[in-house]
């Protein structure tokens, strides 16, 4: 099948590459000339395990191409995937200007029947907006070309996106057109050989499903963080509580790991957008507001523990931070708890040494330049370099190389033997027996 994916960000590049891997001819379109040139040379704009070899192989074999010109892909395309960004506006609602711009361009070029798929996470009603936008352009051109608009939300986890795409839990297809459903059925057939994973529903239902899914996962995270904070007050070890409730099949272990809050490009943005959608209808999304408020507060957990231990004035203190990305397996720092922590500690006068296995380049590009210029923040080349002379090690992201550290090496490097574990990765008894002071999330009596 001939496909065109508009947008080569995280969703677009993974989608286009995985479809090409299944034998489809895919053209990926992006307005960023430098990004397209880089992709043509095999330079990926994002880090995702397993993605680079797939891009290189499919590009070499001619199934995956990159261009800045949508017109080059119009003649043979059967399905268009809109995978451009929907950044939050000032009020937290999803900004659809890029989606509308793509719909307008498709309408200005469309010659034959095609299915136009909203792959980006978009508010309920966006498919109708896309349909209207395309139709306006067709009418302006005075041409009669039929088309259908489908909602096909992505459910990819950063760090496991290839596996999620190739072996999905479900494929949600929102469409009111039998013709479009059949075309999408054929496209996803290779992903359903083991068992049928496709769920068909209305367009608006599919749009809502994406927001509901991410908001449910965010709710589980904020819930266990709330419980962890209460455990700290009641002298309870939240890790035992987590195991006790997670063993219930109705609850499960997924997404009930206490920590210093969630981040990334999805959960924060989607919860906020769903709140704004609710407000637009006059509905008070009280639970979602609480989820967002708890998460914003939780991002300050490590800084709060630091100030409890060292005081509000940190001008004579140095801290080592392990982990900058919002989660392991990605270089994405959008809405990362580490950014909040850095800002809080630097504002209190601290000096910081920081290390991340993958996100160092992202940090250099996205963090404020003044943090580096004053030498208040130093990005180190190795995780143990970030512990030289520090008053405490602060674990922010639970990368695998951090999970079983060399405690003897840490003691040789650190000024004070203090670990503040924002992801509950360490055994408190083991750490304390080694001579360290340990603080974990909801682990006051561990």
XYZ file of C-alpha atoms in Angstrom, residues 151-316:
166
model
C -9.228 8.550 13.765
C -6.454 6.046 14.476
C -4.785 7.132 17.726
C -1.324 5.896 18.645
C -0.594 4.097 21.908
C 3.196 4.073 21.830
C 5.407 4.126 24.907
C 8.637 6.037 24.437
C 11.445 3.548 24.864
C 9.290 0.650 23.623
C 7.605 2.174 20.586
C 8.757 -0.363 17.992
C 7.469 -3.288 20.046
C 4.224 -1.428 20.746
C 3.645 -0.734 17.057
C 4.592 -4.179 15.803
C 2.741 -6.065 18.556
C -0.011 -3.710 19.677
C -2.408 -4.388 22.529
C -5.104 -2.949 20.292
C -5.564 -0.964 17.098
C -8.357 1.576 17.415
C -10.062 2.602 14.165
C -12.648 5.351 14.359
C -14.645 5.640 11.135
C -18.221 5.825 9.849
C -17.213 4.698 6.340
C -17.235 1.023 5.323
C -14.785 1.796 2.516
C -12.326 3.459 4.884
C -12.668 0.665 7.444
C -11.858 -1.946 4.811
C -8.777 -0.048 3.661
C -7.575 0.292 7.259
C -8.333 -3.398 7.875
C -6.078 -4.347 4.970
C -3.333 -1.998 6.175
C -3.294 -3.435 9.688
C -3.857 -7.069 8.676
C -0.148 -8.011 9.154
C -0.381 -6.872 12.773
C -3.395 -9.106 13.444
C -2.085 -12.487 12.309
C -1.791 -13.903 15.823
C -5.218 -12.657 16.864
C -7.554 -9.812 15.982
C -6.459 -6.663 17.740
C -8.504 -4.087 15.844
C -11.403 -2.350 17.551
C -13.777 -0.423 15.293
C -15.806 2.460 16.656
C -17.115 5.901 15.807
C -14.680 8.706 15.026
C -15.448 10.723 18.144
C -15.252 7.570 20.264
C -11.733 6.880 18.987
C -10.625 10.451 19.640
C -11.876 10.204 23.221
C -10.300 6.761 23.743
C -6.781 8.159 23.408
C -7.329 10.887 25.994
C -9.128 8.523 28.368
C -6.308 5.962 28.149
C -3.518 8.412 28.942
C -5.544 10.105 31.664
C -6.259 6.740 33.287
C -2.553 5.903 33.406
C -1.720 9.350 34.763
C -4.406 8.840 37.420
C -2.781 5.608 38.593
C 0.572 7.368 38.936
C -0.852 10.309 40.860
C -2.872 7.965 43.067
C 0.124 5.908 44.172
C 2.131 9.106 44.711
C -0.648 10.411 46.937
C -0.620 7.165 48.886
C 3.193 7.351 49.159
C 3.037 10.833 50.607
C 0.491 9.669 53.167
C 2.697 6.673 53.993
C 5.505 9.086 54.877
C 3.220 10.711 57.457
C 2.006 7.411 58.893
C 5.365 5.603 59.117
C 4.351 3.061 56.445
C 6.528 1.572 53.679
C 4.679 2.266 50.437
C 6.559 -0.508 48.627
C 4.778 -3.111 50.735
C 1.475 -1.345 50.132
C 2.167 -1.277 46.399
C 2.768 -5.014 46.315
C -0.305 -5.627 48.428
C -2.663 -3.744 46.151
C -0.904 -4.618 42.879
C -1.424 -8.332 43.454
C -5.151 -7.701 43.047
C -5.910 -8.536 39.393
C -8.409 -5.676 39.267
C -5.586 -3.219 39.992
C -2.381 -4.790 38.666
C 1.213 -3.701 39.090
C 1.471 -1.400 36.072
C 1.791 2.329 36.715
C 1.654 2.090 40.518
C 5.323 2.876 41.123
C 5.781 5.892 43.428
C 8.187 8.556 42.287
C 8.842 12.212 41.603
C 6.036 12.643 39.068
C 5.349 11.903 35.423
C 6.443 13.954 32.431
C 6.855 13.561 28.685
C 4.920 14.745 25.680
C 1.702 12.826 26.408
C 0.423 12.521 29.959
C 0.783 16.169 31.073
C -0.511 17.561 27.790
C -3.382 15.099 27.417
C -4.668 15.472 30.968
C -4.663 19.254 30.562
C -6.380 19.030 27.178
C -9.095 16.741 28.537
C -9.701 19.176 31.409
C -10.108 21.988 28.874
C -12.487 19.867 26.781
C -14.573 19.271 29.888
C -14.605 22.956 30.751
C -15.773 23.790 27.235
C -18.890 21.697 27.864
C -19.489 23.163 31.330
C -18.393 19.956 33.081
C -16.089 20.124 36.107
C -13.416 17.421 35.660
C -12.570 17.409 39.375
C -10.667 14.110 39.342
C -8.488 15.094 36.376
C -7.694 18.419 38.027
C -6.593 16.548 41.138
C -4.407 14.226 39.058
C -2.686 17.211 37.463
C -2.292 19.056 40.768
C -0.784 16.030 42.510
C 1.701 15.554 39.689
C 2.797 19.176 39.700
C 3.341 18.928 43.457
C 5.133 15.577 43.153
C 7.742 17.033 40.814
C 8.925 19.056 43.796
C 9.364 16.004 46.042
C 13.156 15.672 45.665
C 13.777 19.416 46.112
C 11.571 19.379 49.219
C 13.567 16.507 50.707
C 16.824 18.292 49.897
C 15.700 21.459 51.667
C 14.405 19.503 54.646
C 17.865 17.968 54.984
C 20.117 20.928 54.110
C 17.956 24.036 54.593
C 16.569 26.576 52.129
C 19.937 28.194 51.407
C 21.960 25.750 49.289
C 24.684 28.146 48.201
C 27.446 26.052 49.752
